[in-house]
Every structure is written in structure tokens, then in C-alpha cells.
CSV table of C-alpha atoms and ligand atoms in Angstrom, one decimal:
chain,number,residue,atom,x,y,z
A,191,UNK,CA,-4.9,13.2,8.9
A,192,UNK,CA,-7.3,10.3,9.9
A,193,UNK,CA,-7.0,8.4,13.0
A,194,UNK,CA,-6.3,4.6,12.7
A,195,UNK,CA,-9.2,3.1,14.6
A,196,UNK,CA,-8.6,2.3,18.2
A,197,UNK,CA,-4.9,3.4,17.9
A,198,UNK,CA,-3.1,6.7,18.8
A,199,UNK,CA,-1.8,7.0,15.2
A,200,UNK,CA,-2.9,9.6,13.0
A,201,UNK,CA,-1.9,8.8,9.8
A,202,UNK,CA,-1.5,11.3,6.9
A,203,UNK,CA,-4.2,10.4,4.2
A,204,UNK,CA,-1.5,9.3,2.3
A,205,UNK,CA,0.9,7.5,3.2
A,206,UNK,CA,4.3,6.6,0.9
A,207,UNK,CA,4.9,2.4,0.1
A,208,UNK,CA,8.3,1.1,0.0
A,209,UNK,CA,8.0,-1.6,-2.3
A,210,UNK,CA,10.2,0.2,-5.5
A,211,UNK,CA,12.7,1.3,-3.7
A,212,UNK,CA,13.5,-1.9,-2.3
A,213,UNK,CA,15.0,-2.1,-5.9
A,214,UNK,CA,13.6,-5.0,-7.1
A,215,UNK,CA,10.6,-5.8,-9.4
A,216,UNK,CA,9.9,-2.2,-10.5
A,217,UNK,CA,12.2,-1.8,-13.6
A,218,UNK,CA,16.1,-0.7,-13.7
A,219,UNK,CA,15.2,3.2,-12.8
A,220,UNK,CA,15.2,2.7,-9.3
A,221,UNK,CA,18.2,4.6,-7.7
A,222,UNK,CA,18.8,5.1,-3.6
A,223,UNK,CA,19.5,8.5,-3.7
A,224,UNK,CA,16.6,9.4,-5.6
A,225,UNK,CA,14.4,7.4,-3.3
A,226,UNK,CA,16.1,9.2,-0.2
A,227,UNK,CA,14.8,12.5,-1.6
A,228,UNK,CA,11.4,10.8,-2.6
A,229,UNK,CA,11.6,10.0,1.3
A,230,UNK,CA,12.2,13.7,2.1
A,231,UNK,CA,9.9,15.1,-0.1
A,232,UNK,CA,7.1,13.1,1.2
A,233,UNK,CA,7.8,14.3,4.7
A,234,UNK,CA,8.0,17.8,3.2
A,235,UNK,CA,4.5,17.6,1.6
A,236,UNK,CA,3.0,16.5,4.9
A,237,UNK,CA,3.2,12.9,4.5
A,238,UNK,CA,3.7,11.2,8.3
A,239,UNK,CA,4.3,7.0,7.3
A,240,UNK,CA,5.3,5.0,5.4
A,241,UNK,CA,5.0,1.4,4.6
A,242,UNK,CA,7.5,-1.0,3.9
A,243,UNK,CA,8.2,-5.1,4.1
A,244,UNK,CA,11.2,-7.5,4.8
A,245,UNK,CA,10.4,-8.5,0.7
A,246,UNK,CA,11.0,-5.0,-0.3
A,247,UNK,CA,14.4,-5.8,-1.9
A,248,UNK,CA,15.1,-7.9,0.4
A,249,UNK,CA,15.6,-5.5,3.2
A,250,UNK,CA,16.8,-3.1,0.8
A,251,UNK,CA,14.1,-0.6,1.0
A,252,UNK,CA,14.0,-0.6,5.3
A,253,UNK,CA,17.5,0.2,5.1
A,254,UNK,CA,17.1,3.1,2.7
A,255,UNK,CA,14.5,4.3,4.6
A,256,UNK,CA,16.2,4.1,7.9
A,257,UNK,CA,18.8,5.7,6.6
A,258,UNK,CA,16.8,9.0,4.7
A,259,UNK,CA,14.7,9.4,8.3
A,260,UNK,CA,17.7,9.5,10.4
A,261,UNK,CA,16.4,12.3,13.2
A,262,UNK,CA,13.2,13.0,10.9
A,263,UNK,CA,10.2,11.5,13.1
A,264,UNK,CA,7.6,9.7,10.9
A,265,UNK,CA,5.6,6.3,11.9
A,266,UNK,CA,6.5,3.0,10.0
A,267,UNK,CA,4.2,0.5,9.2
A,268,UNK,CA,6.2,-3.1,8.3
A,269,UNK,CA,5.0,-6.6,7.7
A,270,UNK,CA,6.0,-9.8,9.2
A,271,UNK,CA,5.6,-13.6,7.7
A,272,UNK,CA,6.8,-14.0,4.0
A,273,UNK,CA,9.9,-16.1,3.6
A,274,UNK,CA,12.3,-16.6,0.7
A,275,UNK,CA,15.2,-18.7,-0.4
A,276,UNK,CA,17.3,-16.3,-2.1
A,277,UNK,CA,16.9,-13.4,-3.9
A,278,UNK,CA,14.8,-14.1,-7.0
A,279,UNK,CA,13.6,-17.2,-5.5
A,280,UNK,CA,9.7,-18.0,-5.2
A,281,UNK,CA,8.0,-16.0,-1.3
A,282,UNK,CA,5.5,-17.5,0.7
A,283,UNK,CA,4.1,-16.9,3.1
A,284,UNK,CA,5.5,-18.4,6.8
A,285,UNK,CA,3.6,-17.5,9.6
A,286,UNK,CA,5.0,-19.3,13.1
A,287,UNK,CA,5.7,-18.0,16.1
A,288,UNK,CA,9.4,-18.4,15.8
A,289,UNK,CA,9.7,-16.9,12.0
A,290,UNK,CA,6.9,-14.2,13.1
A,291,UNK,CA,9.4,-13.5,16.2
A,292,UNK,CA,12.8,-13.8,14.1
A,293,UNK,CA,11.4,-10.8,11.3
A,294,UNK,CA,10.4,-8.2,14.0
A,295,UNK,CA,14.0,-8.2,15.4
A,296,UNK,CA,15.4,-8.3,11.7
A,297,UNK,CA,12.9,-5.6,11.1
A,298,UNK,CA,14.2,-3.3,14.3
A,299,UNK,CA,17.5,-3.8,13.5
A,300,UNK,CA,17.0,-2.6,10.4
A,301,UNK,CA,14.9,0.0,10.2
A,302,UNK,CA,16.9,1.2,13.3
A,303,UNK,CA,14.0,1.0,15.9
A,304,UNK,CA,13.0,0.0,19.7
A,305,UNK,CA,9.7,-0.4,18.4
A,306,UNK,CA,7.6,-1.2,14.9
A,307,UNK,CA,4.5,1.2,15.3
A,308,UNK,CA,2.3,-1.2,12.9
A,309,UNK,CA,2.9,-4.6,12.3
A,310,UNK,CA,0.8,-6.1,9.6
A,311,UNK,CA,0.7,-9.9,8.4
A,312,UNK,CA,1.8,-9.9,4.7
A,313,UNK,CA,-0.6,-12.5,3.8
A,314,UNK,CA,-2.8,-15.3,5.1
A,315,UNK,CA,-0.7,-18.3,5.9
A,316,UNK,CA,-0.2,-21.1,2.8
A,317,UNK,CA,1.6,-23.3,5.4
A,318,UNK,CA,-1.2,-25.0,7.9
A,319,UNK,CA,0.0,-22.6,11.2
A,320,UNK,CA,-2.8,-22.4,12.9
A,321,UNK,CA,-4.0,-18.6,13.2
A,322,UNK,CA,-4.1,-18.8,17.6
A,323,UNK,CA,-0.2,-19.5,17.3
A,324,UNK,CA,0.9,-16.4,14.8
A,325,UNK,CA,-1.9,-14.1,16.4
A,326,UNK,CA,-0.4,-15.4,19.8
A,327,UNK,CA,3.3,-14.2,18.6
A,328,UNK,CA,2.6,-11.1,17.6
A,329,UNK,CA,0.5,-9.8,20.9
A,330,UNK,CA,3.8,-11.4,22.9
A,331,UNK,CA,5.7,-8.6,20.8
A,332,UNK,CA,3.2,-6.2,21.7
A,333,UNK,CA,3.3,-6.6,25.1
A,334,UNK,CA,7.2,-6.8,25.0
A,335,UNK,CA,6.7,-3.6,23.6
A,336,UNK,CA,8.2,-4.5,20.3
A,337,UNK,CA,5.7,-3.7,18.8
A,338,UNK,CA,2.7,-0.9,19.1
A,339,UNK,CA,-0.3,-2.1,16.9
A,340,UNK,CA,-1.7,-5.2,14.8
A,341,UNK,CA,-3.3,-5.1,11.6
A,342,UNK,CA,-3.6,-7.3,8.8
A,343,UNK,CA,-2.9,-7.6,4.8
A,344,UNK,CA,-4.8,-9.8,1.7
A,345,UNK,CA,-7.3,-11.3,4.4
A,346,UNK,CA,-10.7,-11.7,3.4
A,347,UNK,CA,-13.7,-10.9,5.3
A,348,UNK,CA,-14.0,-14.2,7.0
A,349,UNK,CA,-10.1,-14.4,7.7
A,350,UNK,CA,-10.7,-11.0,9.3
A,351,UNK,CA,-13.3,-12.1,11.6
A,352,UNK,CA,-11.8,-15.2,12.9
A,353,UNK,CA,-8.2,-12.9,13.4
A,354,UNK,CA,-10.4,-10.6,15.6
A,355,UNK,CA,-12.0,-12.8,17.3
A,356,UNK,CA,-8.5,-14.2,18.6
A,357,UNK,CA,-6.3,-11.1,19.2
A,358,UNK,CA,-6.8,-6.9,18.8
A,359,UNK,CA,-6.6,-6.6,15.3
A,360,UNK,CA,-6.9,-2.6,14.3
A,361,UNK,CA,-6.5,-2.6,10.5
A,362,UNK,CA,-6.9,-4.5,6.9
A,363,UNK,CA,-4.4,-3.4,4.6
A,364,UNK,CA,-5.8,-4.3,0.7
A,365,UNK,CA,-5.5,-3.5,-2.9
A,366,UNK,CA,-7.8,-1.2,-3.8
A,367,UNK,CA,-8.1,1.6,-7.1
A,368,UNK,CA,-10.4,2.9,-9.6
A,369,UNK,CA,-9.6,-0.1,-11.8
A,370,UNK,CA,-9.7,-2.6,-9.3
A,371,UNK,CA,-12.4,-3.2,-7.1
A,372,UNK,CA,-13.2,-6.9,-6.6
A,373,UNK,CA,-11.7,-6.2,-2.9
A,374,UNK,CA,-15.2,-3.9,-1.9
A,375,UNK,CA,-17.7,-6.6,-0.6
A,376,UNK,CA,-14.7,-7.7,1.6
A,377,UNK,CA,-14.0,-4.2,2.8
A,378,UNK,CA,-17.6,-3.4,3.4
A,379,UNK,CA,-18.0,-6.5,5.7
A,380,UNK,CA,-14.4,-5.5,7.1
A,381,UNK,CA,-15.6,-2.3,8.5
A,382,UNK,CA,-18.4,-4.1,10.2
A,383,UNK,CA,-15.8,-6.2,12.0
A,384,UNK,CA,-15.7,-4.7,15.4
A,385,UNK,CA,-12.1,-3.6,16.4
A,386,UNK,CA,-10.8,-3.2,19.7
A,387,UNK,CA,-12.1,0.1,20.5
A,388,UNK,CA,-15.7,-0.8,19.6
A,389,UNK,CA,-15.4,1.2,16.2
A,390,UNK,CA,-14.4,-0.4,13.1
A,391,UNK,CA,-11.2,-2.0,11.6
A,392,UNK,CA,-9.2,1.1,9.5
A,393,UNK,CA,-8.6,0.2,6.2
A,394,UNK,CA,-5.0,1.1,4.4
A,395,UNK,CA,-5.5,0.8,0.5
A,396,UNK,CA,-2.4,-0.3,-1.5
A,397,UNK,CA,-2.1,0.1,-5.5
A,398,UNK,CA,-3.6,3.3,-5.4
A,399,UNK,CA,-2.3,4.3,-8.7
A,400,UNK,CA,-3.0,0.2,-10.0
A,401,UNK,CA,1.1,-0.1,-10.7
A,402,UNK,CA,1.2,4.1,-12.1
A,403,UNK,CA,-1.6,3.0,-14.5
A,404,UNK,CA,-3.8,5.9,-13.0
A,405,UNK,CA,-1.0,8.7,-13.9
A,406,UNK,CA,-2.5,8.8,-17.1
A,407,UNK,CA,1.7,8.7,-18.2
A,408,UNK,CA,1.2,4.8,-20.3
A,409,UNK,CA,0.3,5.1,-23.7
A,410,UNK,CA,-0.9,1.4,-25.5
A,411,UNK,CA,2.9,1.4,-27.0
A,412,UNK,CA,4.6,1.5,-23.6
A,413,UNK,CA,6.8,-1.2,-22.8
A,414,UNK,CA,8.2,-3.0,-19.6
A,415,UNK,CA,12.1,-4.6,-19.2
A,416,UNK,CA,11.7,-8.0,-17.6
A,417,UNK,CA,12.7,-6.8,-14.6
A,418,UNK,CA,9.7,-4.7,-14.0
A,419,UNK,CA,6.9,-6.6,-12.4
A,420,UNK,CA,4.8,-4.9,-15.2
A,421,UNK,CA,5.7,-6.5,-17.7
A,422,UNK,CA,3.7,-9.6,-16.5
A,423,UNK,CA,1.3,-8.3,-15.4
A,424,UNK,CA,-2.2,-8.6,-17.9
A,425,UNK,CA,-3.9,-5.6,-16.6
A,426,UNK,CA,-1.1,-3.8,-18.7
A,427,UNK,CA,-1.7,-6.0,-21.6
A,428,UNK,CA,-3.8,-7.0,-24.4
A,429,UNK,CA,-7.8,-5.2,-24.7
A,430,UNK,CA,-7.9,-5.2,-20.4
A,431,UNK,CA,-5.0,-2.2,-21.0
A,432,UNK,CA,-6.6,-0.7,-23.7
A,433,UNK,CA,-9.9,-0.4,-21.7
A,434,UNK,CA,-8.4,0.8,-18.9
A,435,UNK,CA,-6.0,3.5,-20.9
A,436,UNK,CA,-10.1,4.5,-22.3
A,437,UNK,CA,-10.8,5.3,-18.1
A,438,UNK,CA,-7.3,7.0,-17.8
A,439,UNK,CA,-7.7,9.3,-20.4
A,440,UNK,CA,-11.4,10.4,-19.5
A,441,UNK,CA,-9.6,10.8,-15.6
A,442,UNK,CA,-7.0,12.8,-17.6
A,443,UNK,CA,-9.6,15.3,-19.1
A,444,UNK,CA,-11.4,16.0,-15.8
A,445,UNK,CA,-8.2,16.4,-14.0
A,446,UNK,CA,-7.2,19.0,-16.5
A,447,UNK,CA,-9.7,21.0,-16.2
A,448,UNK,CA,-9.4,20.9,-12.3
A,449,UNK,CA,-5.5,21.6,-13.1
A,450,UNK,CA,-4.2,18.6,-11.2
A,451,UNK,CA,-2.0,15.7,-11.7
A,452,UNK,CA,-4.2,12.7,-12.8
A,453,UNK,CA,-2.7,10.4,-10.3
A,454,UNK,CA,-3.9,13.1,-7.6
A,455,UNK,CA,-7.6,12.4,-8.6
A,456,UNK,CA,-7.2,8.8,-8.8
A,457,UNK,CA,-5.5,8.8,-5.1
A,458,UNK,CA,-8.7,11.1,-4.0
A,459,UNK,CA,-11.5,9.0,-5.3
A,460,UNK,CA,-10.0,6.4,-3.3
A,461,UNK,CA,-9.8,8.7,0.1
A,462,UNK,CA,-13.7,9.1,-0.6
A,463,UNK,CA,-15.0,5.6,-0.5
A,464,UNK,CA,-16.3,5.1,2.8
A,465,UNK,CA,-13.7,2.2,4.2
A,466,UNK,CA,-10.9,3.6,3.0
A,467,UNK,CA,-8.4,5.4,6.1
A,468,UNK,CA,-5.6,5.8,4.2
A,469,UNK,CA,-4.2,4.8,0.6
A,470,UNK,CA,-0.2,3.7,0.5
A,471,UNK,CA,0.7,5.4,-3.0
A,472,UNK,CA,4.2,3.8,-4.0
A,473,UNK,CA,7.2,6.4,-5.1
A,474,UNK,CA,10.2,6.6,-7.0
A,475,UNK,CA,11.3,10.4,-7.1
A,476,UNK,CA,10.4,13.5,-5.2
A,477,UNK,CA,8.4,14.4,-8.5
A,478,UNK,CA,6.0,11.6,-8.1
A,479,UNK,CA,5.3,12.6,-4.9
A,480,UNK,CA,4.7,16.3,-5.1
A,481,UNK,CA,2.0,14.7,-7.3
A,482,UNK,CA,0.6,12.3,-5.1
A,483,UNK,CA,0.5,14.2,-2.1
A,484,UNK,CA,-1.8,16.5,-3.3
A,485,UNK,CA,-4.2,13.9,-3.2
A,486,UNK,CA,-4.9,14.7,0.3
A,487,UNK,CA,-6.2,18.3,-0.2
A,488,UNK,CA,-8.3,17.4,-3.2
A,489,UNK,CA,-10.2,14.9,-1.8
A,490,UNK,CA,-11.7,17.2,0.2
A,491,UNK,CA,-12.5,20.2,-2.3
A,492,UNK,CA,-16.6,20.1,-3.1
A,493,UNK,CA,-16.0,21.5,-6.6
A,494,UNK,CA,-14.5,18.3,-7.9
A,495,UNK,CA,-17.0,16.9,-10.1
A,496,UNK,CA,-16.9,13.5,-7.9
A,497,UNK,CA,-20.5,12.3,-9.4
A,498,UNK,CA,-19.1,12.5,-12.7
A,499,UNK,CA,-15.9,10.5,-11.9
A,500,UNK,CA,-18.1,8.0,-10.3
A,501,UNK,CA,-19.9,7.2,-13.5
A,502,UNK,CA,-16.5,7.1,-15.2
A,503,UNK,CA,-15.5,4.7,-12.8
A,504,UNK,CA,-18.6,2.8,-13.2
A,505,UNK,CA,-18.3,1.9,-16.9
A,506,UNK,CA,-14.6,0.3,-16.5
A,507,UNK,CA,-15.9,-3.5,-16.9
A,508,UNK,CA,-12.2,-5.4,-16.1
B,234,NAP,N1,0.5,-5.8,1.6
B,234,NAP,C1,0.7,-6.2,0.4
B,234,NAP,O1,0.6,-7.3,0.0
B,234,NAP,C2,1.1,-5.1,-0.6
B,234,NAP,C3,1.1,-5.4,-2.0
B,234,NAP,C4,1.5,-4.4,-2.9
B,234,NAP,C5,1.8,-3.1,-2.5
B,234,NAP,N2,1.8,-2.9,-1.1
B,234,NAP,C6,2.1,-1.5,-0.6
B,234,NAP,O2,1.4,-0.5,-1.3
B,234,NAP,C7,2.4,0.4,-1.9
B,234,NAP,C8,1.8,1.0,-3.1
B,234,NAP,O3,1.5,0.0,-4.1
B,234,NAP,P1,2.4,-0.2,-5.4
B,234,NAP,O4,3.7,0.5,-5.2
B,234,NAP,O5,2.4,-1.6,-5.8
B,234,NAP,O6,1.5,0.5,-6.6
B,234,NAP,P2,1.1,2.0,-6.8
B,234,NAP,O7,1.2,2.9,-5.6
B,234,NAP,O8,-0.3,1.9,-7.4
B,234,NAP,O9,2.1,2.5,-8.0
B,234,NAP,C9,3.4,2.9,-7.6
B,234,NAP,C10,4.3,3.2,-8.9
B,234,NAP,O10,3.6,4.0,-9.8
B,234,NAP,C11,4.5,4.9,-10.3
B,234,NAP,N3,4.1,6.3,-9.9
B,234,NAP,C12,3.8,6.7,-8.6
B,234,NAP,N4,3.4,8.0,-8.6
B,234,NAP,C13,3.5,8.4,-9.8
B,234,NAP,C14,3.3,9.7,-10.4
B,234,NAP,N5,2.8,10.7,-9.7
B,234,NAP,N6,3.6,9.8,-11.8
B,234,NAP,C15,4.0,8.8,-12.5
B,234,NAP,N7,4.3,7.6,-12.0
B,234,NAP,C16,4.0,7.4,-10.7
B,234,NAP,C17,5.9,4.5,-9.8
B,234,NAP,O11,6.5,3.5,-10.7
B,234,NAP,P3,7.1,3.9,-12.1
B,234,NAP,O12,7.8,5.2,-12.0
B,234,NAP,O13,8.1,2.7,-12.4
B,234,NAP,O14,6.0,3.9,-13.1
B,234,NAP,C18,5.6,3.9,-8.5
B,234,NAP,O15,6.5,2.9,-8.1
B,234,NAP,C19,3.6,-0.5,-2.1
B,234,NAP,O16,4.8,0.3,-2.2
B,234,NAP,C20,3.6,-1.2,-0.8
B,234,NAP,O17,4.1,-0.4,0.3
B,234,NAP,C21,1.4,-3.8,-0.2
């Protein structure tokens, strides 16, 4: 468990990401019941959040989480401020007060709630709202109790100082993995971003496992249907895939010799870089996440070889 900065949450190391189950964009194996025992599992190995969006399936995935939780206590982190005409149709993101205001109580209802214990922004705004009224919104839901804590998602240093200089902001939520670190200089200057309580902003890593690339399960053969987000996607394509199936597979060989799923020592290497609070690992199937989880025990053993995964990590050029 880590504290969120300035915040009474203590968040599991890892947390579990909604996105897949919403249903949509991850492929044709996605099935609710499944993802209701993915849910439970996750509780079951000690996992105590979980992140979802209004754009995961278009609601889909709050209401199969709502329903999996029912009477199980864990925190939910959700987003506000992406809109969309229709499913399928192109999202962007719309950040006024009243759309900011009108996906909260969507949100509640929902995910069957009095009150959303994270609210994040799901991306800067591409429509000219001036950041004072959105940040304004939001700390009016806070103080109507709507909503317990502020953080933000895809901002970049700069974005994340002028936020915190308006309203409490208490975490960044970014992409961040083994294979993708373009995101660090950002991160680095986000933790020097003072949050409310004095200390720094947390930092809540998405794409952990860089789409399931770090499971070490894609050979240079695999395939994606078109409805799997993959499949467009040119870090699974081309000589970028091959170089990064070269970093997977030396991953793979340390991680057998520790006897632990490859995706486990991916999550962990993540857990160690200084910003990182937490890493959101998505999930399809209680399997996958009897995997993951056991992220958060690893990243903490000292006989991992962690110097030799760094230089690994250091020779994946992009
Ligand atoms: N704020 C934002 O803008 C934003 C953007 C993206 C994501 N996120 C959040 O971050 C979460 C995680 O990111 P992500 O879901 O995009 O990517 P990810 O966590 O890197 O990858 C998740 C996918 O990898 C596969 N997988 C996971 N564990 C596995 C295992 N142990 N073995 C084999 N395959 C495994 C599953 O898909 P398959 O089985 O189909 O391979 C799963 O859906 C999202 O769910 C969402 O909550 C936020």
C-alpha cells in the first residue's frame, strides 16, 4: 500500500483499470462475467481500486464493476470530461462546468455511489474552456461532497503547474512502462509540483504492461481483429515490435529464473522508479490478475537483479 499524497487513500500498489472490460477496443474476448471474477480476484489478491472512465464502453465497464463490488468495499477512481456522439464515434475531450457537472452524477449513478473517491480529468481540454472554470466545477463537487479528491490525466508538466496553482490537485495519472518512457522529464518535474499537503503530486502509471506487450505472451506472428485497438497501433508493428519482442524476451529470461510471471516484473520495475505511486495494470480474467498482482511483492524483494533489468531497459531505443 502507498498513500496518495495529501489524501487519506492508501492505494494498493496496484491498482486494476477498467478500460477492457468496458467491452470495446480490446478484441472480441472480452466477456462480463469473466471480468466480474477478474474484479473479485483482484480484491482477493489484495488489490483495493480500481480505475475506470465514462469512455470505458461507454459506461459499460462502471456498470460491471458496480455490479461485481456490490457489498465488497474498494475505492474507485473515475474520470470526468471526454464526450462522444455515439458509440464508435470520434471522443474529445469537453471540459465545462456544466458537462464536468453532468458526468459526475452520470458517474454516481452508475457506479452506484454518494461519492467518487478520485476524480481525474481524462485529458487537457481541445475545446478553449478556460482551466479556472473546469478546475472551479470540480472543487464545487468536492465541497458538495460529491466528490473526495482531484487529480489529473495526460497533462504535461506545465499544464500541471498552472492546474495547481488554481485548485488542490493531488495526482497525475500518465502512461508509463519499460517500453515507453518519453512521459519521465514530465513526471520528474511533476513530483516537484507542490500538492496540497506540501509534499508532492502522486503519480498513477497507466499501460503498465504497454497494451499486454510486457507478458512476454506476443510472438512477431500474432495478430489483432479490427476491433482490438492493437491492431493499429505501430508499437505492435513493423521493426518497433520486433525490437520490443527482443526486450520482452530478455525480461522473459530473467523472470524465469526468478520463477515469476513476466508481466509481474515489468509491473515491478515500474513500482521502483521514484514517481511512480501506483501503476493501473488493465485485466481481462482472474488469471491475468493472479499474475499482476504479484507485482506488488516483487517489487520489493532485494534479490531481483533490478541493475540488470535496468540496463535491459536501457538498450530499447523506440
Ligand atoms: N487516463 C487515460 O487516458 C488512460 C489511458 C489508457 C489507460 N488508462 C487506464 O490504465 C489502465 C491500464 O492500461 P491499459 O489497459 O491500456 O494497458 P495495460 O494495462 O498495459 O494492458 C492491459 C491488457 O494486457 C493484457 N494483459 C493484462 N495482464 C495480462 C497478463 N498477466 N497476461 C497476459 N495478458 C495480460 C490484457 O489484454 P489481452 O488479454 O487482450 O491481451 C489487458 O487488457 C486502463 O484499463 C485504464 O484504467 C488510462
Amino acid at each position: 500500500m502507498r498513500r496518495l499524497p495529501g489524501t487519506d487513500l492508501d492505494l494498493s500498489t496496484v491498482g486494476f483499470g477498467c478500460w477492457a472490460i468496458g467491452g470495446q477496443y480490446w478484441g472480441d474476448d472480452v466477456d462480463d462475467q469473466r471480468s466480474v471474477d477478474a474484479i473479485h480476484a483482484a480484491l482477493d489478491h489484495g488489490i483495493n481500486w480500481f480505475d475506470t472512465a465514462p469512455l470505458y464502453g461507454y459506461g459499460h465497464a462502471d456498470e460491471v464493476l458496480a455490479g461485481a463490488l456490490r457489498g465488497r468495499k474498494a475505492i474507485i477512481a473515475t474520470k470526468v470530461g471526454v464526450r462522444w456522439d455515439g458509440p464508435d464515434a470520434h471522443a474529445e475531450s469537453h471540459l465545462s462546468a456544466a458537462r464536468v457537472v453532468a458526468d459526475v452524477e452520470a458517474s454516481l449513478v452508475r457506479l452506484r455511489r454518494e461519492t467518487i473517491d478520485l476524480l481525474q480529468v481524462h485529458w487537457p481540454c481541445q475545446r478553449h474552456t478556460p482551466l479556472e472554470e473546469t478546475l472551479t466545477a470540480l472543487q464545487g463537487l468536492k465541497r458538495a461532497g460529491k466528490v473526495r479528491w482531484i487529480g489529473l490525466c495526460n497533462y504535461n508538466a506545465a499544464g500541471l503547474r498552472a492546474a495547481s496553482d488554481i485548485e488542490e490537485i493531488h495526482c497525475l495519472q500518465t502512461p508509463y512502462n519499460l517500453l515507453r518512457r518519453e512521459f519521465e522529464g514530465d513526471l520528474r518535474a511533476a513530483t516537484e509540483v507542490a500538492g496540497p499537503a506540501g509534499g508532492s503530486l502522486g503519480v498513477l502509471a497507466y499501460e503498465p504492461l504497454c497494451r499486454g506487450l510486457l507478458t512476454g505472451k506476443f510472438r512477431a506472428t500474432s495478430r489483432f481483429p479490427a476491433s482490438d485497438l492493437r491492431a493499429r497501433d505501430d508499437r505492435f508493428q513493423g521493426p518497433r515490435y520486433l525490437r520490443a519482442l527482443t526486450i520482452v524476451s530478455r525480461m522473459a529470461l530473467v523472470a524465469r529464473r526468478l520463477n515469476v510471471p513476466v508481466s509481474a516484473l515489468a509491473i515491478a520495475w515500474l513500482l521502483r522508479q521514484p514517481a511512480v505511486t501506483a501503476a493501473i495494470a488493465g485485466a481481462k480474467s482472474p488469471a491475468q490478475v493472479q499474475e499482476n498482482a504479484q507485482a506488488m511483492a516483487l517489487a520489493q524483494r532485494d534479490d531481483v537483479p533490478w541493475v540488470d533489468i535496468d540496463r535491459i531497459v536501457s538498450a530499447y531505443r523506440g
